[in-house]
Amino acid sequence: MDLKRLFHVLVVGGSVAAGCERSRMGGLTAADAAGAQDVGMPESAAPEVPGAAEDAATSDVMSMDGAAMDLILMDAAAMDVGATADAAVATDASDGPTGNPCFCSPTRCCDLHEGAPATVQAGVHCCWGTKC
Amino acid sequence: MLSEDGRLLTAVWLVRERTEREARELFAGLAADLGALDVDPVLGQMARQAAADEGRHARRCRALVARFAAPAAPPAPLPPRRLQLGPPELPIARRALYASVALSCVTETLATALLLELRRRATDATVRATLHEVLRDEVDHARLGWAHLAAVARTGTAAWLAPHVPAMLRAALGGQIAPVDGGAPDPDLSGYGLLPHAEVFRVVRAVAAEVLFPGLERFGIDTAEARASLPS
């Protein structure tokens, strides 16, 4: 059992669910990953929807809530939280630091500071053209 | 299965059935509290779903009770205990956060790790299917607590929970937070969903150190007291 990855799935995944209002009811979908407007994202900040090629490239993007968890829980002889969570991270992190979760909703996943630029919350990085 | 092992397994799954029923009530209470608060409605939805899940888990446990008790009639469900999460004087927002952390962050996080280990070892098909179903849901139940805690920590503080975490751990582990020394070794019933006590303790210590405590600290809850409450 890879406990670092379990931390990622439960703690980071849970905290992001709170910020991004998706939770188990849907999570980030492939369409979201491809750049569709996310919950809470202002129109002006929403990235353009990429073309078909990028759609294809991100069609297997899994949220931490749905398909990724199914993978984590699927029957496999060598099943542990590790390898499958890795897969989820790898496919999520389309344009961010390798190994970091890529959850983006500029209005929900950023810390706001009076008089100072907003910063990305711990454990999250902006991706798919979004920024705080 | 009328052997001693069968009786032990019946008793274990009977207790698990009661635990699931109790969790159903606790999550239902949490859902009601969350519904009365100005919080992300997703949290309430997650709690309501968790309550429904726990009811289903209880029925799965009941099926295994009947299976292991056979050919004798299965024992009646254990009467539920009256559980109170946290100090009764807490205002509703703190009561809800206490419940989220106790139920989800602590109990369900530990349960997820234990279920991963249990399912890995399970050889009985029905037991394994039950563990798989429960595990699938417990992941979401754990994340409810981390979601709630993160939401609170974003705009306020959850530091006041620190002195309560040891009690949450004790409750989650049924009062047993140390390995049992001496006596007869546990029978190996891991194929039927029962880990040896020492193995339970090993998993709990590891997940507490690597997942639970770092998670709580991430959101501003000091864990020194909780760490000290787990003997090495």
Short mmCIF file of C-alpha atoms in Angstrom, two decimals, chain A residues 1 3-4 6-25 63-66 69-70 72-77 79-81 103 108-111 121-124, chain B residues 40-43 45-46 49-50 53 108-109 112-114 116-117 119-120 128 132 135-144 146-148 150-151 154 203 206-207 210-212 214-216 218-219:
data_model
loop_
_atom_site.label_atom_id
_atom_site.label_comp_id
_atom_site.label_asym_id
_atom_site.label_seq_id
_atom_site.Cartn_x
_atom_site.Cartn_y
_atom_site.Cartn_z
CA MET A 1 0.00 0.00 0.00
CA LEU A 3 0.45 5.68 1.66
CA LYS A 4 1.69 8.80 -0.09
CA LEU A 6 -3.47 7.28 -0.47
CA PHE A 7 -2.84 10.72 1.06
CA HIS A 8 -3.15 12.21 -2.38
CA VAL A 9 -6.38 10.43 -3.20
CA LEU A 10 -8.12 11.08 0.11
CA VAL A 11 -6.75 14.32 1.50
CA VAL A 12 -5.87 16.24 -1.64
CA GLY A 13 -8.72 14.75 -3.62
CA GLY A 14 -11.18 15.53 -0.86
CA SER A 15 -10.02 19.08 -0.33
CA VAL A 16 -10.22 19.79 -4.01
CA ALA A 17 -13.72 18.33 -4.13
CA ALA A 18 -14.75 21.02 -1.67
CA GLY A 19 -13.22 23.75 -3.74
CA CYS A 20 -14.36 22.68 -7.12
CA GLU A 21 -17.91 21.57 -6.32
CA ARG A 22 -17.70 18.37 -8.25
CA SER A 23 -17.14 15.60 -5.76
CA ARG A 24 -18.36 12.11 -6.56
CA MET A 25 -21.30 13.37 -8.54
CA SER A 63 -11.12 12.86 -12.25
CA MET A 64 -9.91 11.94 -8.80
CA ASP A 65 -13.53 11.20 -8.00
CA GLY A 66 -14.89 8.84 -10.54
CA MET A 69 -11.17 5.78 -7.98
CA ASP A 70 -12.70 2.96 -9.94
CA ILE A 72 -7.89 2.35 -7.66
CA LEU A 73 -10.48 -0.10 -6.55
CA MET A 74 -10.50 -2.40 -9.50
CA ASP A 75 -9.57 -5.98 -9.00
CA ALA A 76 -5.96 -6.51 -9.85
CA ALA A 77 -3.53 -8.93 -8.45
CA MET A 79 -3.65 -3.77 -6.70
CA ASP A 80 -2.67 -0.99 -4.39
CA VAL A 81 -3.47 2.67 -4.30
CA PHE A 103 -7.28 20.69 -10.58
CA ARG A 108 -12.38 28.17 -6.28
CA CYS A 109 -8.88 26.80 -6.03
CA CYS A 110 -6.97 29.99 -5.36
CA ASP A 111 -6.14 31.80 -2.16
CA GLN A 121 -3.76 26.62 -2.97
CA ALA A 122 -1.35 24.09 -1.59
CA GLY A 123 -1.41 20.80 -3.39
CA VAL A 124 -2.99 22.21 -6.53
CA ASP B 40 -21.13 23.93 -0.13
CA PRO B 41 -24.26 21.84 -0.78
CA VAL B 42 -22.03 19.14 -2.20
CA LEU B 43 -20.98 18.32 1.35
CA GLN B 45 -25.08 15.51 -0.69
CA MET B 46 -21.98 13.51 0.13
CA GLN B 49 -25.06 9.47 0.09
CA ALA B 50 -22.77 8.15 2.81
CA ASP B 53 -24.19 3.62 1.54
CA GLU B 108 -13.07 6.36 7.22
CA THR B 109 -9.47 7.13 6.36
CA THR B 112 -10.01 2.72 3.77
CA ALA B 113 -6.47 1.62 4.51
CA LEU B 114 -7.63 -1.41 6.45
CA LEU B 116 -7.35 -2.12 1.10
CA GLU B 117 -5.35 -4.60 3.13
CA ARG B 119 -9.43 -6.97 0.33
CA ARG B 120 -5.94 -7.77 -0.82
CA ARG B 128 -14.05 -10.11 -1.18
CA HIS B 132 -14.74 -4.28 -2.49
CA LEU B 135 -14.08 0.07 0.10
CA ARG B 136 -15.36 1.77 -3.01
CA ASP B 137 -17.74 3.82 -0.89
CA GLU B 138 -15.44 4.45 2.05
CA VAL B 139 -13.06 6.37 -0.17
CA ASP B 140 -15.80 8.89 -0.83
CA HIS B 141 -16.84 8.92 2.79
CA ALA B 142 -13.30 9.77 3.83
CA ARG B 143 -13.09 12.51 1.27
CA LEU B 144 -16.23 14.13 2.64
CA TRP B 146 -11.28 16.21 4.06
CA ALA B 147 -13.52 18.33 1.84
CA HIS B 148 -15.34 19.83 4.81
CA ALA B 150 -10.52 22.10 3.73
CA ALA B 151 -13.53 24.34 3.26
CA ARG B 154 -9.98 28.13 3.87
CA VAL B 203 -1.75 -0.64 9.22
CA ALA B 206 1.24 3.55 9.17
CA VAL B 207 -1.83 5.27 7.80
CA GLU B 210 1.50 8.99 6.60
CA VAL B 211 -2.04 10.06 5.81
CA LEU B 212 -4.16 11.06 8.78
CA PRO B 214 -0.22 15.00 7.79
CA GLY B 215 -3.72 15.63 6.50
CA LEU B 216 -4.89 17.17 9.74
CA ARG B 218 -2.25 20.47 6.46
CA PHE B 219 -5.42 22.15 7.67
#
